[in-house]
Short mmCIF file of C-alpha atoms in Angstrom, two decimals:
data_model
loop_
_atom_site.label_atom_id
_atom_site.label_comp_id
_atom_site.label_asym_id
_atom_site.label_seq_id
_atom_site.Cartn_x
_atom_site.Cartn_y
_atom_site.Cartn_z
CA MET A 1 13.21 -8.73 9.25
CA ARG A 2 15.05 -9.96 6.34
CA ARG A 3 16.80 -13.32 6.54
CA ALA A 4 20.37 -11.95 6.11
CA GLU A 5 19.84 -9.45 8.86
CA ARG A 6 18.27 -12.21 11.12
CA LEU A 7 21.34 -14.44 10.44
CA PHE A 8 23.70 -11.72 11.40
CA ASN A 9 21.77 -11.03 14.56
CA LEU A 10 21.91 -14.87 15.37
CA VAL A 11 25.76 -14.71 15.15
CA GLU A 12 25.84 -11.63 17.37
CA TYR A 13 23.65 -13.45 19.87
CA LEU A 14 25.63 -16.54 19.95
CA ARG A 15 28.86 -14.49 20.28
CA ARG A 16 27.43 -12.92 23.45
CA HIS A 17 26.72 -16.29 25.11
CA ARG A 18 29.78 -18.25 25.89
CA ARG A 19 27.78 -21.30 27.06
CA PRO A 20 25.57 -23.30 24.73
CA VAL A 21 22.03 -21.83 24.29
CA THR A 22 19.12 -24.01 23.56
CA ALA A 23 16.93 -23.55 20.28
CA GLU A 24 13.92 -22.80 22.37
CA ALA A 25 15.80 -20.04 24.33
CA MET A 26 16.93 -18.44 20.98
CA ALA A 27 13.40 -18.68 19.60
CA GLU A 28 11.96 -16.90 22.62
CA ASP A 29 14.70 -14.31 22.74
CA MET A 30 14.73 -13.48 19.01
CA GLN A 31 10.90 -13.73 18.66
CA VAL A 32 10.84 -16.30 15.94
CA SER A 33 9.60 -19.82 15.61
CA LEU A 34 11.58 -22.91 16.73
CA ARG A 35 11.36 -24.08 13.13
CA THR A 36 13.11 -20.72 12.00
CA VAL A 37 15.90 -21.23 14.54
CA TYR A 38 16.69 -24.71 13.20
CA ARG A 39 16.69 -23.56 9.48
CA ASP A 40 18.82 -20.51 10.44
CA MET A 41 21.40 -22.57 12.28
CA GLN A 42 21.62 -24.95 9.30
CA ALA A 43 22.15 -22.01 7.09
CA LEU A 44 24.89 -20.66 9.28
CA SER A 45 26.65 -24.07 9.14
CA VAL A 46 26.36 -24.45 5.35
CA ASN A 47 27.88 -20.91 4.92
CA GLY A 48 31.01 -21.72 7.18
CA VAL A 49 30.12 -20.26 10.41
CA PRO A 50 31.52 -22.54 13.16
CA VAL A 51 28.49 -23.42 15.16
CA ARG A 52 28.36 -26.57 17.21
CA GLY A 53 25.28 -28.01 18.38
CA GLU A 54 24.29 -30.98 20.64
CA ALA A 55 20.79 -32.40 21.18
CA GLY A 56 19.65 -31.40 24.75
CA ILE A 57 22.51 -29.01 25.41
CA GLY A 58 22.12 -26.20 22.78
CA TYR A 59 24.35 -24.27 20.31
CA VAL A 60 27.62 -22.47 20.68
CA LEU A 61 29.88 -20.53 18.50
CA ASP A 62 33.53 -21.45 18.32
CA PRO A 63 35.61 -18.93 20.19
CA GLY A 64 37.58 -16.48 18.02
CA PHE A 65 35.16 -16.46 15.11
CA ASP A 66 34.57 -13.17 13.75
CA LEU A 67 32.47 -11.87 10.75
CA PRO A 68 34.58 -10.91 7.71
CA PRO A 69 34.86 -7.07 6.94
CA LEU A 70 32.27 -5.71 4.72
CA MET A 71 33.10 -5.84 1.05
CA PHE A 72 31.19 -3.84 -1.50
CA SER A 73 30.96 -4.21 -5.18
CA VAL A 74 31.31 -1.20 -7.58
CA ASP A 75 27.65 -1.04 -8.12
CA GLU A 76 26.93 -1.32 -4.35
CA ILE A 77 29.24 1.59 -3.71
CA GLU A 78 27.51 3.62 -6.28
CA ALA A 79 24.23 2.72 -4.89
CA ILE A 80 25.29 3.92 -1.44
CA ILE A 81 26.80 7.11 -2.72
CA LEU A 82 23.64 7.92 -4.72
CA GLY A 83 21.40 7.01 -1.86
CA MET A 84 23.33 9.15 0.62
CA GLN A 85 23.44 12.23 -1.74
CA PHE A 86 19.64 11.83 -2.12
CA VAL A 87 19.38 11.96 1.69
CA ALA A 88 21.79 14.80 2.09
CA GLU A 89 19.64 16.89 -0.43
CA ARG A 90 16.19 15.89 0.93
CA GLY A 91 16.64 15.04 4.49
CA ASP A 92 16.42 17.17 7.62
CA PRO A 93 19.67 18.70 8.80
CA ARG A 94 20.59 15.74 11.18
CA LEU A 95 19.85 13.27 8.36
CA ALA A 96 21.96 15.23 5.98
CA THR A 97 24.90 15.33 8.34
CA SER A 98 24.64 11.54 8.93
CA ALA A 99 24.55 10.88 5.17
CA ASP A 100 27.88 12.87 4.81
CA SER A 101 29.38 10.87 7.65
CA VAL A 102 28.41 7.58 6.06
CA ILE A 103 30.15 8.62 2.81
CA ALA A 104 33.23 9.57 4.87
CA LYS A 105 33.30 6.22 6.71
CA LEU A 106 32.86 4.28 3.35
CA THR A 107 35.78 6.26 1.91
CA ALA A 108 37.94 5.14 4.77
CA VAL A 109 37.17 1.42 4.44
CA VAL A 110 37.00 0.77 0.75
CA PRO A 111 40.13 -0.32 -1.22
CA GLU A 112 42.41 2.34 -2.57
CA LYS A 113 41.34 1.62 -6.22
CA LEU A 114 37.79 2.31 -5.44
CA LYS A 115 38.20 5.58 -3.49
CA PRO A 116 38.18 7.60 -6.77
CA LEU A 117 34.42 6.49 -7.33
CA ILE A 118 33.73 8.42 -4.19
CA ALA A 119 36.14 11.39 -4.52
CA ASP A 120 35.30 12.18 -8.08
CA GLY A 121 31.66 12.76 -7.43
CA ALA A 122 30.53 11.34 -10.61
CA PHE A 123 26.96 10.62 -9.33
CA PHE A 124 24.53 13.28 -8.32
CA ALA A 125 20.98 13.62 -6.96
CA PRO A 126 20.27 17.26 -7.09
CA ASP A 127 16.97 18.57 -5.64
CA PHE A 128 15.55 21.08 -8.30
CA GLY A 129 12.07 20.90 -6.74
CA LYS A 130 10.41 23.66 -4.77
CA ARG A 131 9.80 21.61 -1.74
CA GLN A 132 7.73 23.20 1.08
CA ALA A 133 10.02 23.74 4.04
CA ALA A 134 8.97 21.98 7.37
CA LEU A 135 7.99 24.09 10.24
CA ILE A 136 9.09 21.60 12.91
CA ASP A 137 12.34 19.61 13.54
CA GLU A 138 11.81 16.53 11.74
CA SER A 139 14.34 14.64 13.58
CA LEU A 140 11.96 14.79 16.49
CA VAL A 141 9.37 13.12 14.28
CA ARG A 142 11.87 10.28 13.55
CA GLN A 143 12.61 9.90 17.26
CA ALA A 144 8.97 9.59 18.05
CA ILE A 145 8.67 6.97 15.42
CA ARG A 146 11.68 5.02 16.78
CA GLU A 147 10.49 5.16 20.26
CA GLU A 148 6.80 4.53 19.37
CA ARG A 149 5.70 7.70 21.32
CA LYS A 150 2.68 9.95 21.05
CA VAL A 151 3.18 13.53 19.97
CA GLN A 152 0.73 16.53 20.15
CA ILE A 153 0.61 18.76 17.23
CA ARG A 154 -1.20 21.96 16.12
CA TYR A 155 -2.13 21.46 12.48
CA THR A 156 -3.52 23.50 9.64
CA ASP A 157 -5.43 21.63 6.89
CA GLN A 158 -5.83 22.48 3.29
CA ALA A 159 -8.88 24.77 4.07
CA GLY A 160 -6.85 26.60 6.78
CA GLU A 161 -8.71 25.18 9.64
CA GLU A 162 -6.30 24.61 12.71
CA THR A 163 -6.75 21.86 15.09
CA THR A 164 -4.81 20.27 18.01
CA ARG A 165 -4.32 16.68 17.94
CA ALA A 166 -2.58 13.76 19.60
CA ILE A 167 -1.11 11.41 16.98
CA TRP A 168 0.94 8.08 16.92
CA PRO A 169 3.54 8.76 14.17
CA PHE A 170 4.83 5.48 12.56
CA ALA A 171 6.14 6.59 9.10
CA LEU A 172 7.62 9.72 7.46
CA ALA A 173 7.43 9.81 3.62
CA TYR A 174 9.78 12.02 1.56
CA LEU A 175 7.90 13.13 -1.43
CA ASP A 176 8.81 15.40 -4.27
CA ARG A 177 7.29 18.38 -2.81
CA VAL A 178 6.49 17.61 0.77
CA ARG A 179 7.19 15.46 3.54
CA MET A 180 4.31 13.57 5.04
CA VAL A 181 3.80 12.02 8.46
CA ALA A 182 1.55 8.86 8.53
CA ALA A 183 0.02 8.45 12.02
CA TRP A 184 -2.86 7.33 14.03
CA CYS A 185 -5.03 10.35 14.86
CA GLU A 186 -6.86 10.18 18.21
CA LEU A 187 -9.14 12.98 17.08
CA ARG A 188 -10.36 11.17 14.01
CA ASN A 189 -9.91 7.76 15.54
CA ASP A 190 -8.31 6.67 12.18
CA ILE A 191 -4.91 6.76 10.19
CA ARG A 192 -4.31 10.15 8.72
CA HIS A 193 -1.52 11.95 6.76
CA PHE A 194 -0.02 15.26 8.04
CA ARG A 195 2.25 17.38 6.02
CA THR A 196 5.30 18.74 8.02
CA ASP A 197 4.89 22.20 6.42
CA ARG A 198 1.49 22.42 7.98
CA ILE A 199 2.38 21.30 11.41
CA LEU A 200 2.65 24.51 13.22
CA GLU A 201 3.90 23.11 16.46
CA MET A 202 4.82 19.73 17.82
CA SER A 203 5.53 18.40 21.43
CA GLU A 204 6.28 14.99 22.71
CA LEU A 205 3.74 13.63 25.15
CA ARG A 206 6.17 11.01 26.61
CA GLU A 207 3.53 8.35 26.46
CA ARG A 208 4.03 5.25 24.25
CA TYR A 209 1.20 4.51 21.91
CA PRO A 210 -0.71 1.20 22.72
CA ARG A 211 -0.07 -0.52 19.39
CA ARG A 212 3.11 -1.53 17.82
CA ARG A 213 4.57 0.52 15.02
CA THR A 214 4.84 -2.52 12.89
CA ALA A 215 0.95 -3.43 13.22
CA LEU A 216 0.23 0.23 12.29
CA LEU A 217 2.40 0.04 9.26
CA ARG A 218 0.84 -3.28 8.16
CA ASP A 219 -2.58 -1.56 8.36
CA TRP A 220 -1.43 1.45 6.52
CA LYS A 221 0.07 -0.64 3.77
CA ARG A 222 -3.05 -2.67 3.50
CA ILE A 223 -5.14 0.58 3.27
CA MET A 224 -2.87 2.16 0.66
CA SER A 225 -2.91 -1.10 -1.48
CA ASP A 226 -6.66 -1.26 -1.29
CA SER A 227 -6.99 2.36 -2.28
CA GLY A 228 -4.42 1.98 -5.12
CA GLY A 229 -2.09 4.39 -3.31
#
């Protein structure tokens, strides 16, 4: 987790607790070290967040404190627009709808002088590639990844051989021509990649896979790095 996100979560955590919370309790609840909590509390104080702390009692956020509204620079707005257009063109239907919703919400909150940046449509991310269409609902893949659940797939490989496998999906890559699911394959007892245009059927097994997704991602990234991928 990035530090900015961790600090934001820490403020929200303190907001939910009206009574002082000890550093030890925060470290346990947020799954970070005690040293990290002390550093983060100091960072909040330096940045003007009204946090009071007393030895042996804990930390408490002054009542009435609220985070300032999000303010975006012109470059940040353009980055969001371009990113959302990329998702709208290349994501599954639910992602595409969500991307349009993000742009609509952004339009509603930015200052009037910046609204033309969004309305004029000066930035585009067209998809001219001949991407292979997925045979399954990819939003279900994303849901399985979020919930760390196993799925069963009927898959056809490059040679046309069809197999049924139980997999633990932990990542979904949006490549130029295809979308690829990275997953632990119980049949091969190893990490494998599955193209969504070759997954003939997919069903949720409602069983959580035994390893954390972050651990699988870490192993996968190491494998990709070692192989030069």
